[in-house]
DNA sequence: CGACGACTTGACGTGTTTCAAACGAGGTGG
DNA sequence: CCACCTCGTTTGAAACACGTCAAGTCGTCG
């Protein structure tokens, strides 16, 4: 089994630019190898806010586990539209691809630490590393489940329903509490939900007006009426 | 390896109701066991049009391969809205779930034959059945890839782009030709693309007016300008 | 204190849905 | 063999949800 330490830490709230403020897509990013492997082939790396972890088209073969921070995985269409396919929080694993290259890009949303594992070391070699191969299967199945849940959201739900479902999804990944620190800006939420950032903002305002949530600051949400949220998200 | 016979047969065009005309969701469906296994634990079954193969909530554990016909996999939301998560044509495998129960339902779109395999026989038992376990991995990866491609379609594309992308996806699964027999009604296409059936119909009319497709009959499409379609689907 | 990025709010435009009616092909029964 | 019924599809007109464009506010950093 992979190490299960340092998971479930509180969502990151620091939004200060760490390097290259107001400039995105700088590359190569600030990557610092923090520790060498002690568990199988794991290597921990740090990424500054808005820096690239991997890009579409690059060779795949590395699986990442978020130690702290938050990651967005996305694709950009020809005319600049962006679809975020997933957010990854501490404990989540990502980077698995059906073939030998990445079909999506990944960026740190906030200063983020991830541990990298070679997929070949988890996958190849017959009956060897059975536990790890099981872990890889779990990653695949969880990705599939999330992807299909996401499909549902995008296909047949109104803006209000999408935002409500998003909040429930996010709070469900934390300590099971009712409070929520969003690491990502409105624009990211919008591109995850297939909406515009203005619509996301309006729906949050509407949920607030309905007293389903409190919004003490833009990134901090308290779900005050989970039943109502659950009701409207279906 | 699972048998790779009887794949890639021409799309089914017979739309006559075989049992219970104009009545959906009849259960138990007409299931006929056609042949017992000769390859590992495979059993072939026949399903009439609009009959259920499995339903949400039922225990999972069986993987199906389409021999002939076509299958839709879907979920129904509380208020009746339906999202189709995938269509499966001859050669496709489906029914894989992250846990021990189905989260989606599956129905035959037209009279359909499928071969059923026990997932446990493909998955469990350490290093045994290595080839089959590889096959199961392929099913998982293909499901994941399709699901993520579908996400993109639903999240950030206009109605016209969705329909164009859908036609390209479907023709890409046939013999690589430019002609296409759609086994599913407009309503199914709409629920796959997150649109209404009227919008799908209008977009097809628009593509026809642009001379990107020909539409000799409702279910038969000829892609006369693939370049234009590809251009507008991205 | 000024500047910048993130967020909110408003007014307006539009793509898609909704509601409704008509059309067409296939099958059935007279 | 023709009339009729049904189901799937097309087409039209009107309503509406969300997008677009544009200010304006808030909080943080320099």
Short mmCIF file of C-alpha atoms (C1' of nucleotides) in Angstrom, two decimals:
data_model
loop_
_atom_site.label_atom_id
_atom_site.label_comp_id
_atom_site.label_asym_id
_atom_site.label_seq_id
_atom_site.Cartn_x
_atom_site.Cartn_y
_atom_site.Cartn_z
CA UNK A 1 0.00 0.00 0.00
CA UNK A 2 1.08 3.53 -0.61
CA UNK A 3 1.68 5.72 2.36
CA UNK A 4 -1.49 7.23 3.68
CA UNK A 5 0.10 10.00 5.70
CA UNK A 6 -0.43 13.73 5.45
CA UNK A 7 -3.84 13.31 3.89
CA UNK A 8 -7.00 15.16 4.67
CA UNK A 9 -5.30 18.32 5.71
CA UNK A 10 -7.33 21.50 5.73
CA UNK A 11 -7.84 23.15 2.32
CA UNK A 12 -5.26 25.73 1.47
CA UNK A 13 -6.33 29.32 1.91
CA UNK A 14 -3.18 31.24 1.07
CA UNK A 15 -3.68 32.84 -2.31
CA UNK A 16 -0.56 34.95 -2.46
CA UNK A 17 1.42 34.47 -5.62
CA UNK A 18 4.66 32.75 -4.70
CA UNK A 19 6.57 33.25 -7.89
CA UNK A 20 5.87 35.30 -10.97
CA UNK A 21 2.73 37.11 -9.77
CA UNK A 22 -0.01 37.68 -12.34
CA UNK A 23 1.76 35.53 -14.87
CA UNK A 24 0.42 32.12 -15.76
CA UNK A 25 1.87 29.21 -17.65
CA UNK A 26 5.45 30.09 -16.83
CA UNK A 27 7.66 27.12 -17.43
CA UNK A 28 9.77 25.47 -16.20
CA UNK A 29 7.99 25.86 -12.88
CA UNK A 30 9.48 26.03 -9.47
CA UNK A 31 9.91 22.36 -8.72
CA UNK A 32 11.75 21.30 -5.66
CA UNK A 33 12.44 17.70 -4.83
CA UNK A 34 11.77 17.56 -1.15
CA UNK A 35 12.44 13.95 -0.34
CA UNK A 36 13.54 10.82 -2.10
CA UNK A 37 11.56 7.62 -2.00
CA UNK A 38 11.27 5.41 1.00
CA UNK A 39 8.04 3.79 -0.16
CA UNK A 40 8.09 2.40 -3.72
CA UNK A 41 9.52 4.94 -6.15
CA UNK A 42 7.77 7.88 -4.52
CA UNK A 43 9.25 11.33 -4.86
CA UNK A 44 7.79 14.48 -3.36
CA UNK A 45 7.77 17.71 -5.36
CA UNK A 46 6.54 21.23 -4.72
CA UNK A 47 4.74 23.41 -7.20
CA UNK A 48 4.04 27.11 -6.92
CA UNK A 49 0.59 28.55 -7.59
CA UNK A 50 -0.52 28.29 -11.23
CA UNK A 51 2.44 26.23 -12.32
CA UNK A 52 2.20 23.22 -14.55
CA UNK A 53 2.54 19.69 -13.20
CA UNK A 54 2.16 18.05 -16.58
CA UNK A 55 0.82 19.17 -19.93
CA UNK A 56 -1.34 17.62 -22.62
CA UNK A 57 0.80 15.68 -25.08
CA UNK A 58 3.61 14.94 -22.67
CA UNK A 59 4.45 11.29 -22.07
CA UNK A 60 2.46 9.79 -19.21
CA UNK A 61 3.58 7.07 -16.85
CA UNK A 62 3.72 8.92 -13.56
CA UNK A 63 0.95 8.80 -10.99
CA UNK A 64 0.73 11.67 -8.52
CA UNK A 65 -0.71 11.86 -5.06
CA UNK A 66 -1.60 15.24 -3.61
CA UNK A 67 0.10 15.77 -0.25
CA UNK A 68 -1.05 19.33 0.30
CA UNK A 69 -2.60 22.04 -1.80
CA UNK A 70 -4.95 21.52 -4.74
CA UNK A 71 -4.69 20.59 -8.42
CA UNK A 72 -6.85 21.22 -11.48
CA UNK A 73 -6.81 18.89 -14.48
CA UNK A 74 -8.10 20.44 -17.67
CA UNK A 75 -8.10 20.69 -21.41
CA UNK A 76 -8.20 23.77 -23.60
CA UNK A 77 -10.23 23.74 -26.80
CA UNK A 78 -9.01 25.32 -29.99
CA UNK A 79 -10.78 28.62 -29.38
CA UNK A 80 -9.60 28.99 -25.82
CA UNK A 81 -12.54 27.50 -23.96
CA UNK A 82 -11.33 25.47 -21.02
CA UNK A 83 -12.95 22.44 -19.42
CA UNK A 84 -11.69 21.36 -16.03
CA UNK A 85 -12.22 17.61 -15.74
CA UNK A 86 -11.32 17.27 -12.09
CA UNK A 87 -10.04 18.94 -8.94
CA UNK A 88 -7.68 16.99 -6.72
CA UNK A 89 -7.28 17.58 -2.99
CA UNK A 90 -4.90 16.06 -0.44
CA UNK A 91 -5.09 12.28 -0.62
CA UNK A 92 -6.33 12.19 -4.20
CA UNK A 93 -4.30 10.46 -6.89
CA UNK A 94 -4.22 11.60 -10.48
CA UNK A 95 -2.27 11.38 -13.72
CA UNK A 96 -3.47 7.96 -14.84
CA UNK A 97 -3.95 7.82 -18.63
CA UNK A 98 -5.36 5.15 -20.95
CA UNK A 99 -2.25 5.27 -23.13
CA UNK A 100 1.31 6.57 -23.09
CA UNK A 101 0.61 10.28 -23.22
CA UNK A 102 -1.34 12.84 -21.24
CA UNK A 103 -4.63 13.96 -22.75
CA UNK A 104 -5.11 16.66 -20.17
CA UNK A 105 -2.94 19.21 -18.42
CA UNK A 106 -2.54 19.62 -14.68
CA UNK A 107 -1.69 22.72 -12.65
CA UNK A 108 -1.27 23.56 -9.01
CA UNK A 109 -4.11 25.85 -7.95
CA UNK A 110 -2.26 26.95 -4.81
CA UNK A 111 1.23 26.08 -3.57
CA UNK A 112 1.08 22.32 -3.72
CA UNK A 113 3.11 19.27 -2.76
CA UNK A 114 2.64 16.00 -4.60
CA UNK A 115 4.31 12.62 -4.44
CA UNK A 116 5.12 11.04 -7.79
CA UNK A 117 5.16 7.30 -8.46
CA UNK A 118 6.23 5.54 -11.62
CA UNK A 119 3.17 3.80 -13.02
CA UNK A 120 5.31 1.02 -14.45
CA UNK A 121 6.49 0.14 -10.97
CA UNK A 122 2.86 -0.14 -9.91
CA UNK A 123 1.60 -1.94 -12.94
CA UNK A 124 4.10 -4.12 -14.78
CA UNK A 125 5.79 -7.31 -13.65
CA UNK A 126 3.18 -10.04 -13.46
CA UNK A 127 2.19 -10.97 -9.92
CA UNK A 128 4.79 -8.77 -8.30
CA UNK A 129 3.63 -5.73 -6.33
CA UNK A 130 0.14 -7.09 -5.98
CA UNK A 131 -0.88 -4.58 -3.37
CA UNK A 132 0.25 -1.71 -5.50
CA UNK A 133 -1.49 -3.02 -8.54
CA UNK A 134 -4.64 -3.09 -6.48
CA UNK A 135 -4.03 0.51 -5.60
CA UNK A 136 -3.70 1.42 -9.26
CA UNK A 137 -7.00 -0.30 -9.92
CA UNK A 138 -8.56 1.77 -7.17
CA UNK A 139 -7.23 4.94 -8.78
CA UNK A 140 -8.74 3.90 -12.10
CA UNK A 141 -12.11 3.05 -10.56
CA UNK A 142 -12.27 6.24 -8.56
CA UNK A 143 -11.40 8.30 -11.63
CA UNK A 144 -14.12 6.51 -13.54
CA UNK A 145 -16.71 7.04 -10.83
CA UNK A 146 -15.89 10.74 -10.52
CA UNK A 147 -15.89 11.20 -14.24
CA UNK A 148 -19.33 9.63 -14.56
CA UNK A 149 -20.70 11.67 -11.70
CA UNK A 150 -19.33 14.76 -13.42
CA UNK A 151 -21.01 13.75 -16.66
CA UNK A 152 -24.35 13.73 -14.94
CA UNK A 153 -23.75 17.17 -13.59
CA UNK A 154 -22.87 18.67 -16.95
CA UNK A 155 -25.48 16.93 -18.99
CA UNK A 156 -28.76 17.53 -17.31
CA UNK A 157 -28.57 20.07 -14.55
CA UNK A 158 -29.36 23.76 -14.25
CA UNK A 159 -26.79 26.29 -13.11
CA UNK A 160 -28.19 26.37 -9.58
CA UNK A 161 -28.18 22.59 -9.35
CA UNK A 162 -24.61 22.42 -10.58
CA UNK A 163 -23.34 24.88 -8.03
CA UNK A 164 -25.23 23.16 -5.22
CA UNK A 165 -23.86 19.78 -6.30
CA UNK A 166 -20.37 21.22 -6.50
CA UNK A 167 -20.50 22.54 -2.95
CA UNK A 168 -21.76 19.20 -1.68
CA UNK A 169 -19.04 17.36 -3.55
CA UNK A 170 -16.36 19.60 -2.10
CA UNK A 171 -17.60 19.43 1.46
CA UNK A 172 -17.87 15.67 1.13
CA UNK A 173 -14.15 15.50 0.53
CA UNK A 174 -13.16 17.46 3.64
CA UNK A 175 -13.48 16.36 7.24
CA UNK A 176 -17.18 15.77 6.72
CA UNK A 177 -17.85 19.10 8.34
CA UNK A 178 -20.25 21.74 7.04
CA UNK A 179 -17.60 24.41 6.43
CA UNK A 180 -15.62 24.70 3.26
CA UNK A 181 -12.51 26.56 2.12
CA UNK A 182 -12.42 26.76 -1.64
CA UNK A 183 -8.87 26.73 -2.96
CA UNK A 184 -9.93 27.70 -6.48
CA UNK A 185 -11.21 30.96 -7.98
CA UNK A 186 -14.67 31.37 -9.51
CA UNK A 187 -13.25 30.98 -12.96
CA UNK A 188 -12.09 27.45 -12.15
CA UNK A 189 -15.42 26.50 -10.63
CA UNK A 190 -17.12 27.84 -13.74
CA UNK A 191 -14.89 25.84 -16.07
CA UNK A 192 -15.52 22.72 -13.99
CA UNK A 193 -19.28 23.20 -14.10
CA UNK A 194 -19.53 24.32 -17.70
CA UNK A 195 -20.75 27.79 -16.72
CA UNK A 196 -19.36 31.32 -16.70
CA UNK A 197 -17.81 32.80 -13.60
CA UNK A 198 -20.59 35.40 -13.47
CA UNK A 199 -23.23 32.69 -13.37
CA UNK A 200 -21.39 30.86 -10.60
CA UNK A 201 -21.26 34.09 -8.61
CA UNK A 202 -24.95 34.70 -9.15
CA UNK A 203 -25.93 31.18 -8.13
CA UNK A 204 -23.87 31.47 -4.96
CA UNK A 205 -25.66 34.75 -4.24
CA UNK A 206 -28.96 33.01 -4.82
CA UNK A 207 -28.09 30.12 -2.49
CA UNK A 208 -27.11 32.71 0.08
CA UNK A 209 -30.43 34.53 -0.37
CA UNK A 210 -32.23 31.23 0.11
CA UNK A 211 -30.25 30.75 3.33
CA UNK A 212 -28.86 27.47 2.06
CA UNK A 213 -25.32 28.73 2.55
CA UNK A 214 -23.40 31.47 4.30
CA UNK A 215 -20.61 33.29 2.51
CA UNK A 216 -18.43 35.10 5.05
CA UNK A 217 -15.80 35.59 2.38
CA UNK A 218 -15.53 34.63 -1.27
CA UNK A 219 -13.53 31.49 -0.63
CA UNK A 220 -15.17 30.40 2.61
CA UNK A 221 -18.57 28.74 2.43
CA UNK A 222 -20.73 27.32 5.19
CA UNK A 223 -23.46 24.94 4.16
CA UNK A 224 -26.25 25.90 6.51
CA UNK A 225 -28.99 23.82 4.92
CA UNK A 226 -27.57 20.59 3.58
CA UNK A 227 -31.03 19.10 3.09
CA UNK A 228 -32.07 21.95 0.83
CA UNK A 229 -28.80 21.70 -1.09
CA UNK A 230 -29.12 17.97 -1.54
CA UNK A 231 -32.68 18.42 -2.62
CA UNK A 232 -31.88 20.97 -5.27
CA UNK A 233 -28.74 19.24 -6.51
CA UNK A 234 -30.67 16.21 -7.69
CA UNK B 1 -8.04 -13.22 -24.23
CA UNK B 2 -11.76 -12.98 -24.76
CA UNK B 3 -13.07 -14.03 -28.11
CA UNK B 4 -12.82 -11.30 -30.66
CA UNK B 5 -15.31 -12.79 -33.09
CA UNK B 6 -18.51 -11.32 -34.44
CA UNK B 7 -17.32 -7.78 -33.84
CA UNK B 8 -17.73 -4.79 -36.09
CA UNK B 9 -20.89 -5.97 -37.72
CA UNK B 10 -23.01 -3.41 -39.50
CA UNK B 11 -25.25 -1.25 -37.27
CA UNK B 12 -28.69 -2.64 -36.70
CA UNK B 13 -31.47 -1.08 -38.70
CA UNK B 14 -34.48 -3.13 -37.72
CA UNK B 15 -36.66 -1.03 -35.47
CA UNK B 16 -39.72 -3.24 -35.29
CA UNK B 17 -40.91 -3.85 -31.76
CA UNK B 18 -40.33 -7.50 -30.98
CA UNK B 19 -42.34 -7.78 -27.81
CA UNK B 20 -44.72 -5.43 -26.06
CA UNK B 21 -44.87 -2.69 -28.73
CA UNK B 22 -45.06 0.89 -27.49
CA UNK B 23 -44.46 -0.17 -23.94
CA UNK B 24 -41.16 0.53 -22.25
CA UNK B 25 -39.59 -0.75 -19.06
CA UNK B 26 -41.43 -4.05 -19.14
CA UNK B 27 -39.71 -6.50 -16.87
CA UNK B 28 -38.69 -9.27 -16.73
CA UNK B 29 -37.50 -8.85 -20.29
CA UNK B 30 -37.34 -11.43 -22.97
CA UNK B 31 -34.01 -13.05 -22.21
CA UNK B 32 -32.94 -16.09 -24.03
CA UNK B 33 -29.76 -17.93 -23.27
CA UNK B 34 -28.45 -18.78 -26.68
CA UNK B 35 -25.26 -20.61 -25.91
CA UNK B 36 -23.28 -21.66 -22.88
CA UNK B 37 -19.68 -20.71 -22.39
CA UNK B 38 -16.86 -22.18 -24.35
CA UNK B 39 -14.49 -19.31 -23.63
CA UNK B 40 -14.12 -18.35 -19.95
CA UNK B 41 -17.54 -18.07 -18.31
CA UNK B 42 -19.11 -16.38 -21.31
CA UNK B 43 -22.84 -16.75 -21.89
CA UNK B 44 -24.72 -15.20 -24.78
CA UNK B 45 -28.13 -13.64 -24.19
CA UNK B 46 -30.67 -11.90 -26.40
CA UNK B 47 -32.64 -8.80 -25.48
CA UNK B 48 -35.62 -7.35 -27.29
CA UNK B 49 -35.85 -3.68 -28.15
CA UNK B 50 -36.17 -1.38 -25.12
CA UNK B 51 -35.68 -4.15 -22.58
CA UNK B 52 -33.47 -3.84 -19.55
CA UNK B 53 -30.08 -5.55 -19.37
CA UNK B 54 -29.37 -4.34 -15.86
CA UNK B 55 -30.77 -1.63 -13.63
CA UNK B 56 -29.31 0.93 -11.25
CA UNK B 57 -28.98 -0.56 -7.78
CA UNK B 58 -28.70 -4.16 -8.89
CA UNK B 59 -25.56 -6.04 -7.86
CA UNK B 60 -22.76 -5.69 -10.37
CA UNK B 61 -20.13 -8.25 -11.17
CA UNK B 62 -20.93 -9.14 -14.75
CA UNK B 63 -19.16 -7.66 -17.74
CA UNK B 64 -21.01 -7.67 -21.06
CA UNK B 65 -19.75 -7.61 -24.59
CA UNK B 66 -22.08 -6.52 -27.38
CA UNK B 67 -22.28 -9.15 -30.09
CA UNK B 68 -24.91 -7.44 -32.22
CA UNK B 69 -27.35 -4.59 -31.77
CA UNK B 70 -26.80 -1.53 -29.58
CA UNK B 71 -27.03 -0.63 -25.90
CA UNK B 72 -27.62 2.59 -23.99
CA UNK B 73 -26.33 3.08 -20.45
CA UNK B 74 -28.10 5.82 -18.52
CA UNK B 75 -29.30 7.26 -15.28
CA UNK B 76 -32.61 8.93 -14.50
CA UNK B 77 -32.71 11.92 -12.19
CA UNK B 78 -35.41 12.40 -9.60
CA UNK B 79 -37.58 14.57 -11.84
CA UNK B 80 -37.38 12.29 -14.83
CA UNK B 81 -34.51 13.86 -16.72
CA UNK B 82 -32.32 11.20 -18.25
CA UNK B 83 -28.62 11.30 -18.99
CA UNK B 84 -27.20 8.65 -21.27
CA UNK B 85 -23.59 8.07 -20.31
CA UNK B 86 -22.65 5.83 -23.19
CA UNK B 87 -23.77 3.94 -26.26
CA UNK B 88 -22.28 0.51 -26.89
CA UNK B 89 -21.98 -1.07 -30.31
CA UNK B 90 -20.81 -4.54 -31.38
CA UNK B 91 -17.39 -5.26 -29.89
CA UNK B 92 -17.81 -2.83 -26.98
CA UNK B 93 -17.68 -4.06 -23.41
CA UNK B 94 -19.69 -2.52 -20.60
CA UNK B 95 -21.03 -3.13 -17.13
CA UNK B 96 -17.84 -2.46 -15.19
CA UNK B 97 -18.54 -0.68 -11.89
CA UNK B 98 -16.27 0.80 -9.21
CA UNK B 99 -18.07 -1.15 -6.49
CA UNK B 100 -20.49 -4.02 -6.05
CA UNK B 101 -23.59 -2.43 -7.49
CA UNK B 102 -24.66 -0.78 -10.72
CA UNK B 103 -24.88 3.00 -10.67
CA UNK B 104 -26.46 3.13 -14.11
CA UNK B 105 -29.05 1.17 -16.01
CA UNK B 106 -28.57 -0.48 -19.40
CA UNK B 107 -31.13 -1.21 -22.10
CA UNK B 108 -31.07 -2.73 -25.55
CA UNK B 109 -31.84 -0.02 -28.11
CA UNK B 110 -32.65 -2.54 -30.81
CA UNK B 111 -32.81 -6.35 -30.65
CA UNK B 112 -29.41 -7.12 -29.17
CA UNK B 113 -27.17 -10.05 -28.35
CA UNK B 114 -24.55 -9.75 -25.63
CA UNK B 115 -22.09 -12.14 -24.09
CA UNK B 116 -21.83 -12.02 -20.29
CA UNK B 117 -18.68 -12.74 -18.30
CA UNK B 118 -18.30 -12.95 -14.55
CA UNK B 119 -16.02 -10.11 -13.49
CA UNK B 120 -14.69 -12.17 -10.61
CA UNK B 121 -13.40 -14.75 -13.04
CA UNK B 122 -11.58 -11.97 -14.87
CA UNK B 123 -10.31 -10.14 -11.85
CA UNK B 124 -9.76 -12.21 -8.71
CA UNK B 125 -7.26 -14.94 -8.04
CA UNK B 126 -3.83 -13.34 -7.89
CA UNK B 127 -1.69 -13.99 -10.95
CA UNK B 128 -4.13 -16.40 -12.50
CA UNK B 129 -5.90 -15.39 -15.70
CA UNK B 130 -3.33 -12.74 -16.44
CA UNK B 131 -4.50 -12.15 -19.97
CA UNK B 132 -8.06 -11.66 -18.83
CA UNK B 133 -7.08 -9.29 -16.13
CA UNK B 134 -5.32 -7.25 -18.79
CA UNK B 135 -8.52 -7.24 -20.76
CA UNK B 136 -10.42 -5.96 -17.77
CA UNK B 137 -7.88 -3.17 -17.43
CA UNK B 138 -8.45 -2.28 -21.07
CA UNK B 139 -12.18 -2.08 -20.46
CA UNK B 140 -11.60 0.24 -17.53
CA UNK B 141 -9.22 2.47 -19.47
CA UNK B 142 -11.48 2.65 -22.50
CA UNK B 143 -14.45 3.54 -20.29
CA UNK B 144 -12.39 6.23 -18.66
CA UNK B 145 -11.22 7.67 -21.96
CA UNK B 146 -14.73 7.74 -23.40
CA UNK B 147 -16.13 9.24 -20.25
CA UNK B 148 -13.59 12.05 -20.30
CA UNK B 149 -14.15 12.72 -23.96
CA UNK B 150 -17.87 12.88 -23.22
CA UNK B 151 -17.23 15.35 -20.39
CA UNK B 152 -15.57 17.71 -22.79
CA UNK B 153 -18.51 17.53 -25.12
CA UNK B 154 -21.05 18.33 -22.44
CA UNK B 155 -19.12 21.03 -20.69
CA UNK B 156 -18.04 23.47 -23.28
CA UNK B 157 -19.65 22.91 -26.61
CA UNK B 158 -22.59 24.43 -28.46
CA UNK B 159 -25.47 22.31 -29.71
CA UNK B 160 -24.13 22.28 -33.25
CA UNK B 161 -20.67 21.26 -32.07
CA UNK B 162 -22.11 18.47 -29.97
CA UNK B 163 -24.11 17.00 -32.80
CA UNK B 164 -21.17 17.23 -35.20
CA UNK B 165 -18.90 15.56 -32.63
CA UNK B 166 -21.49 12.88 -32.04
CA UNK B 167 -21.71 12.00 -35.72
CA UNK B 168 -17.93 11.82 -35.96
CA UNK B 169 -17.74 9.63 -32.89
CA UNK B 170 -20.32 7.25 -34.28
CA UNK B 171 -18.81 7.00 -37.73
CA UNK B 172 -15.41 6.43 -36.15
CA UNK B 173 -16.74 3.28 -34.54
CA UNK B 174 -18.04 1.73 -37.74
CA UNK B 175 -16.00 0.41 -40.64
CA UNK B 176 -14.31 3.78 -40.99
CA UNK B 177 -16.66 4.59 -43.82
CA UNK B 178 -18.49 7.88 -44.27
CA UNK B 179 -21.99 6.40 -43.99
CA UNK B 180 -23.77 5.87 -40.73
CA UNK B 181 -26.85 3.97 -39.58
CA UNK B 182 -28.03 5.32 -36.27
CA UNK B 183 -29.63 2.63 -34.13
CA UNK B 184 -31.02 5.12 -31.62
CA UNK B 185 -33.90 7.64 -31.83
CA UNK B 186 -33.43 11.40 -31.56
CA UNK B 187 -34.46 11.32 -27.94
CA UNK B 188 -31.51 9.09 -27.07
CA UNK B 189 -29.07 11.27 -28.97
CA UNK B 190 -30.46 14.28 -27.13
CA UNK B 191 -30.07 12.63 -23.73
CA UNK B 192 -26.53 11.66 -24.61
CA UNK B 193 -25.61 15.19 -25.69
CA UNK B 194 -27.48 17.04 -22.95
CA UNK B 195 -29.91 18.62 -25.42
CA UNK B 196 -33.56 18.25 -26.34
CA UNK B 197 -34.62 16.09 -29.23
CA UNK B 198 -35.94 19.16 -31.04
CA UNK B 199 -32.54 20.82 -30.85
CA UNK B 200 -30.84 17.70 -32.17
CA UNK B 201 -33.26 17.64 -35.07
CA UNK B 202 -32.65 21.32 -35.80
CA UNK B 203 -28.89 20.94 -35.69
CA UNK B 204 -29.05 18.00 -38.09
CA UNK B 205 -31.16 20.13 -40.40
CA UNK B 206 -28.57 22.87 -40.13
CA UNK B 207 -25.69 20.51 -40.91
CA UNK B 208 -27.69 19.33 -43.90
CA UNK B 209 -28.26 22.92 -45.04
CA UNK B 210 -24.52 23.52 -44.75
CA UNK B 211 -23.97 20.44 -46.92
CA UNK B 212 -21.85 18.85 -44.21
CA UNK B 213 -24.13 15.81 -44.16
CA UNK B 214 -26.83 14.13 -46.22
CA UNK B 215 -29.90 12.74 -44.54
CA UNK B 216 -31.66 10.32 -46.88
CA UNK B 217 -33.73 9.09 -43.97
CA UNK B 218 -33.91 9.97 -40.30
CA UNK B 219 -31.63 7.13 -39.21
CA UNK B 220 -29.23 7.14 -42.11
CA UNK B 221 -26.57 9.84 -42.26
CA UNK B 222 -23.80 10.37 -44.78
CA UNK B 223 -20.96 12.61 -43.72
CA UNK B 224 -20.21 14.47 -46.92
CA UNK B 225 -17.78 17.00 -45.48
CA UNK B 226 -15.74 15.42 -42.73
CA UNK B 227 -13.30 18.33 -42.68
CA UNK B 228 -16.09 20.80 -41.97
CA UNK B 229 -17.52 18.52 -39.29
CA UNK B 230 -14.16 18.05 -37.62
CA UNK B 231 -13.57 21.76 -37.78
CA UNK B 232 -16.84 22.65 -36.12
CA UNK B 233 -16.72 19.86 -33.54
CA UNK B 234 -13.61 21.29 -31.90
"C1'" DC C 1 -2.32 55.29 -0.47
"C1'" DG C 2 -2.60 53.46 -5.07
"C1'" DA C 3 -2.84 49.45 -8.01
"C1'" DC C 4 -4.10 45.04 -9.19
"C1'" DG C 5 -6.72 40.75 -9.25
"C1'" DA C 6 -10.84 38.48 -7.72
"C1'" DC C 7 -15.48 38.94 -7.17
"C1'" DT C 8 -20.14 41.00 -7.54
"C1'" DT C 9 -23.93 43.15 -9.73
"C1'" DG C 10 -26.64 45.12 -13.56
"C1'" DA C 11 -28.57 45.47 -18.29
"C1'" DC C 12 -29.01 43.35 -22.42
"C1'" DG C 13 -28.57 39.75 -26.13
"C1'" DT C 14 -29.11 35.08 -27.66
"C1'" DG C 15 -28.99 30.03 -27.94
"C1'" DT C 16 -31.63 26.53 -26.32
"C1'" DT C 17 -35.87 24.93 -24.27
"C1'" DT C 18 -40.68 24.69 -24.16
"C1'" DC C 19 -45.08 24.25 -26.08
"C1'" DA C 20 -47.61 23.06 -29.98
"C1'" DA C 21 -48.82 21.47 -34.44
"C1'" DA C 22 -47.98 19.07 -38.63
"C1'" DC C 23 -45.59 15.66 -41.21
"C1'" DG C 24 -43.93 10.98 -42.75
"C1'" DA C 25 -43.07 6.04 -42.71
"C1'" DG C 26 -44.48 1.48 -41.26
"C1'" DG C 27 -47.78 -1.66 -39.73
"C1'" DT C 28 -52.48 -3.12 -39.08
"C1'" DG C 29 -57.06 -3.93 -40.06
"C1'" DG C 30 -60.90 -3.36 -42.98
"C1'" DC D 1 -54.94 -2.58 -51.66
"C1'" DC D 2 -56.16 1.43 -49.39
"C1'" DA D 3 -57.36 3.97 -45.06
"C1'" DC D 4 -55.99 4.67 -40.68
"C1'" DC D 5 -53.38 4.61 -36.55
"C1'" DT D 6 -49.07 5.18 -34.16
"C1'" DC D 7 -44.52 6.58 -33.24
"C1'" DG D 8 -40.69 9.12 -34.50
"C1'" DT D 9 -39.38 13.27 -36.53
"C1'" DT D 10 -39.62 17.96 -38.24
"C1'" DT D 11 -40.84 22.71 -37.96
"C1'" DG D 12 -42.65 27.03 -35.91
"C1'" DA D 13 -43.36 30.61 -32.34
"C1'" DA D 14 -42.71 32.20 -27.83
"C1'" DA D 15 -40.38 32.05 -23.20
"C1'" DC D 16 -36.43 31.83 -20.46
"C1'" DA D 17 -31.95 30.59 -18.61
"C1'" DC D 18 -27.51 31.61 -19.24
"C1'" DG D 19 -23.92 34.26 -21.65
"C1'" DT D 20 -21.92 38.63 -22.80
"C1'" DC D 21 -20.55 43.17 -21.96
"C1'" DA D 22 -19.66 46.57 -18.67
"C1'" DA D 23 -19.31 48.98 -14.20
"C1'" DG D 24 -18.33 48.91 -9.69
"C1'" DT D 25 -16.75 46.87 -5.12
"C1'" DC D 26 -13.72 44.45 -2.07
"C1'" DG D 27 -9.49 42.81 -0.21
"C1'" DT D 28 -4.60 42.34 -0.53
"C1'" DC D 29 -0.12 43.70 -1.70
"C1'" DG D 30 3.47 46.94 -2.84
#
